[in-house]
PDB file of C-alpha atoms in Angstrom:
ATOM      1  CA  UNK X 828      94.875  77.641  66.550  1.00 93.00           C
ATOM      2  CA  UNK X 829      92.376  75.154  68.011  1.00 95.00           C
ATOM      3  CA  UNK X 830      92.189  77.167  71.209  1.00 95.00           C
ATOM      4  CA  UNK X 831      91.573  80.337  69.220  1.00 95.00           C
ATOM      5  CA  UNK X 832      88.780  78.707  67.206  1.00 95.00           C
ATOM      6  CA  UNK X 833      87.245  77.426  70.426  1.00 96.00           C
ATOM      7  CA  UNK X 834      87.411  80.908  71.971  1.00 96.00           C
ATOM      8  CA  UNK X 835      85.936  82.444  68.818  1.00 95.00           C
ATOM      9  CA  UNK X 836      83.071  79.972  69.007  1.00 95.00           C
ATOM     10  CA  UNK X 837      82.595  80.824  72.676  1.00 96.00           C
ATOM     11  CA  UNK X 838      82.405  84.540  71.883  1.00 96.00           C
ATOM     12  CA  UNK X 839      79.913  84.072  69.066  1.00 95.00           C
ATOM     13  CA  UNK X 840      77.628  81.709  70.976  1.00 95.00           C
ATOM     14  CA  UNK X 841      77.772  83.577  74.300  1.00 95.00           C
ATOM     15  CA  UNK X 842      77.336  87.180  73.207  1.00 96.00           C
ATOM     16  CA  UNK X 843      74.885  88.788  70.825  1.00 95.00           C
ATOM     17  CA  UNK X 844      76.496  92.233  70.802  1.00 95.00           C
ATOM     18  CA  UNK X 845      79.573  94.113  72.014  1.00 96.00           C
ATOM     19  CA  UNK X 846      77.551  95.752  74.795  1.00 97.00           C
ATOM     20  CA  UNK X 847      77.002  92.294  76.369  1.00 97.00           C
ATOM     21  CA  UNK X 848      80.755  91.805  76.685  1.00 97.00           C
ATOM     22  CA  UNK X 849      81.228  95.313  78.044  1.00 97.00           C
ATOM     23  CA  UNK X 850      78.424  94.851  80.560  1.00 97.00           C
ATOM     24  CA  UNK X 851      79.950  91.633  81.887  1.00 97.00           C
ATOM     25  CA  UNK X 852      83.352  93.342  82.059  1.00 97.00           C
ATOM     26  CA  UNK X 853      81.884  96.246  84.018  1.00 97.00           C
ATOM     27  CA  UNK X 854      80.074  93.894  86.413  1.00 97.00           C
ATOM     28  CA  UNK X 855      83.224  91.902  87.132  1.00 97.00           C
ATOM     29  CA  UNK X 856      85.286  95.051  87.592  1.00 97.00           C
ATOM     30  CA  UNK X 857      82.639  96.402  89.967  1.00 98.00           C
ATOM     31  CA  UNK X 858      82.969  93.231  92.049  1.00 97.00           C
ATOM     32  CA  UNK X 859      86.723  93.691  92.253  1.00 97.00           C
ATOM     33  CA  UNK X 860      86.257  97.374  93.086  1.00 97.00           C
ATOM     34  CA  UNK X 861      83.988  96.311  95.965  1.00 97.00           C
ATOM     35  CA  UNK X 862      86.674  93.954  97.248  1.00 95.00           C
ATOM     36  CA  UNK X 863      89.260  96.723  96.938  1.00 96.00           C
ATOM     37  CA  UNK X 864      87.034  99.106  98.872  1.00 96.00           C
ATOM     38  CA  UNK X 865      86.608  96.579 101.695  1.00 95.00           C
ATOM     39  CA  UNK X 866      90.350  95.842 101.759  1.00 95.00           C
ATOM     40  CA  UNK X 867      91.156  99.565 101.910  1.00 96.00           C
ATOM     41  CA  UNK X 868      88.762  99.987 104.822  1.00 97.00           C
ATOM     42  CA  UNK X 869      90.395  97.060 106.585  1.00 97.00           C
ATOM     43  CA  UNK X 870      93.826  98.542 105.893  1.00 97.00           C
ATOM     44  CA  UNK X 871      92.785 101.904 107.341  1.00 97.00           C
ATOM     45  CA  UNK X 872      91.460 100.160 110.437  1.00 98.00           C
ATOM     46  CA  UNK X 873      94.674  98.168 110.708  1.00 98.00           C
ATOM     47  CA  UNK X 874      96.777 101.330 110.372  1.00 97.00           C
ATOM     48  CA  UNK X 875      94.848 102.987 113.202  1.00 98.00           C
ATOM     49  CA  UNK X 876      95.244  99.889 115.381  1.00 97.00           C
ATOM     50  CA  UNK X 877      98.980  99.777 114.591  1.00 97.00           C
ATOM     51  CA  UNK X 878      99.316 103.465 115.445  1.00 97.00           C
ATOM     52  CA  UNK X 879      97.606 102.844 118.809  1.00 97.00           C
ATOM     53  CA  UNK X 880      99.907  99.909 119.494  1.00 97.00           C
ATOM     54  CA  UNK X 881     102.948 102.044 118.668  1.00 95.00           C
ATOM     55  CA  UNK X 882     101.732 104.661 121.142  1.00 96.00           C
ATOM     56  CA  UNK X 883     101.441 101.965 123.802  1.00 95.00           C
ATOM     57  CA  UNK X 884     104.961 100.744 122.984  1.00 95.00           C
ATOM     58  CA  UNK X 885     106.369 104.170 123.880  1.00 94.00           C
ATOM     59  CA  UNK X 886     105.664 103.373 127.539  1.00 94.00           C
ATOM     60  CA  UNK X 887     108.059 100.424 127.550  1.00 94.00           C
ATOM     61  CA  UNK X 888     111.748  99.748 127.056  1.00 92.00           C
ATOM     62  CA  UNK X 889     113.525 100.324 124.737  1.00 91.00           C
ATOM     63  CA  UNK X 890     111.118 103.000 123.467  1.00 91.00           C
ATOM     64  CA  UNK X 891     110.736 104.827 126.786  1.00 90.00           C
ATOM     65  CA  UNK X 892     113.514 106.675 128.556  1.00 88.00           C
ATOM     66  CA  UNK X 893     111.599 106.718 131.848  1.00 91.00           C
ATOM     67  CA  UNK X 894     113.737 105.323 134.673  1.00 90.00           C
ATOM     68  CA  UNK X 895     110.955 102.964 135.804  1.00 92.00           C
ATOM     69  CA  UNK X 896     110.007 101.731 132.297  1.00 93.00           C
ATOM     70  CA  UNK X 897     109.488  97.993 132.009  1.00 94.00           C
ATOM     71  CA  UNK X 898     110.263  95.744 129.029  1.00 93.00           C
ATOM     72  CA  UNK X 899     107.546  95.368 126.378  1.00 94.00           C
ATOM     73  CA  UNK X 900     105.004  92.764 127.538  1.00 95.00           C
ATOM     74  CA  UNK X 901     104.892  89.642 125.377  1.00 95.00           C
ATOM     75  CA  UNK X 902     101.191  90.082 124.628  1.00 97.00           C
ATOM     76  CA  UNK X 903     101.771  93.612 123.318  1.00 96.00           C
ATOM     77  CA  UNK X 904     104.718  92.472 121.202  1.00 95.00           C
ATOM     78  CA  UNK X 905     102.586  89.647 119.774  1.00 97.00           C
ATOM     79  CA  UNK X 906      99.786  92.098 119.003  1.00 97.00           C
ATOM     80  CA  UNK X 907     102.197  94.387 117.157  1.00 96.00           C
ATOM     81  CA  UNK X 908     103.590  91.495 115.118  1.00 97.00           C
ATOM     82  CA  UNK X 909     100.085  90.251 114.292  1.00 98.00           C
ATOM     83  CA  UNK X 910      98.998  93.749 113.244  1.00 97.00           C
ATOM     84  CA  UNK X 911     102.042  94.221 111.005  1.00 97.00           C
ATOM     85  CA  UNK X 912     101.511  90.814 109.362  1.00 98.00           C
ATOM     86  CA  UNK X 913      97.868  91.675 108.753  1.00 97.00           C
ATOM     87  CA  UNK X 914      98.923  95.000 107.212  1.00 97.00           C
ATOM     88  CA  UNK X 915     101.287  93.219 104.832  1.00 97.00           C
ATOM     89  CA  UNK X 916      98.603  90.701 103.861  1.00 97.00           C
ATOM     90  CA  UNK X 917      96.098  93.475 103.206  1.00 96.00           C
ATOM     91  CA  UNK X 918      98.590  95.365 101.054  1.00 97.00           C
ATOM     92  CA  UNK X 919      99.371  92.195  99.099  1.00 97.00           C
ATOM     93  CA  UNK X 920      95.662  91.571  98.644  1.00 95.00           C
ATOM     94  CA  UNK X 921      95.149  95.095  97.317  1.00 96.00           C
ATOM     95  CA  UNK X 922      98.008  94.697  94.842  1.00 97.00           C
ATOM     96  CA  UNK X 923      96.607  91.359  93.749  1.00 96.00           C
ATOM     97  CA  UNK X 924      93.110  92.774  93.190  1.00 96.00           C
ATOM     98  CA  UNK X 925      94.484  95.712  91.198  1.00 95.00           C
ATOM     99  CA  UNK X 926      96.540  93.327  89.051  1.00 97.00           C
ATOM    100  CA  UNK X 927      93.497  91.075  88.588  1.00 97.00           C
ATOM    101  CA  UNK X 928      91.434  94.086  87.537  1.00 97.00           C
ATOM    102  CA  UNK X 929      94.011  95.167  84.949  1.00 97.00           C
ATOM    103  CA  UNK X 930      94.269  91.644  83.542  1.00 98.00           C
ATOM    104  CA  UNK X 931      90.491  91.298  83.426  1.00 97.00           C
ATOM    105  CA  UNK X 932      90.122  94.610  81.622  1.00 96.00           C
ATOM    106  CA  UNK X 933      92.808  93.609  79.097  1.00 97.00           C
ATOM    107  CA  UNK X 934      91.172  90.235  78.432  1.00 97.00           C
ATOM    108  CA  UNK X 935      87.753  91.773  77.915  1.00 97.00           C
ATOM    109  CA  UNK X 936      89.244  94.436  75.628  1.00 96.00           C
ATOM    110  CA  UNK X 937      90.782  91.642  73.554  1.00 97.00           C
ATOM    111  CA  UNK X 938      87.441  89.831  73.515  1.00 97.00           C
ATOM    112  CA  UNK X 939      85.635  92.976  72.343  1.00 97.00           C
ATOM    113  CA  UNK X 940      88.168  93.524  69.566  1.00 96.00           C
ATOM    114  CA  UNK X 941      87.988  89.883  68.470  1.00 96.00           C
ATOM    115  CA  UNK X 942      84.181  89.840  68.617  1.00 96.00           C
ATOM    116  CA  UNK X 943      84.057  92.945  66.429  1.00 96.00           C
ATOM    117  CA  UNK X 944      86.463  91.314  64.011  1.00 94.00           C
ATOM    118  CA  UNK X 945      84.385  88.132  63.869  1.00 94.00           C
ATOM    119  CA  UNK X 946      81.052  89.888  63.451  1.00 94.00           C
ATOM    120  CA  UNK X 947      82.092  92.503  60.901  1.00 91.00           C
ATOM    121  CA  UNK X 948      83.798  90.162  58.429  1.00 73.00           C
ATOM    122  CA  UNK X 949      82.455  90.408  54.907  1.00 69.00           C
ATOM    123  CA  UNK X 950      80.435  87.389  53.731  1.00 56.00           C
ATOM    124  CA  UNK X 951      82.467  84.612  52.139  1.00 51.00           C
ATOM    125  CA  UNK X 952      85.506  84.999  54.359  1.00 49.00           C
TER     126      UNK X 952
END
């Protein structure tokens, strides 16, 4: 109850209208959308790099059936592993940003509803 009263006070002293809350929500979501856009670009770049590495792997054992094929060089194997780890991190980051965006939107929607409730109460309540 104390936390709710404190949050109510925060809403009433911070915002003068619902549009202020919505504007802040939209600004924060736009920031997350920017991060998502950058992460997607990085993921696309990573996928192209991984595809190129996979093409290079086809020249080496066990991926090549050529009689003179050599084993995969350590540096190439390390590059593939690094690229795959980066891909996983980028995917996790994207999921995290999308989750953050959904949570942010939900919190702001709650704040808008509560602000409306607080500012439309009849006098004497």
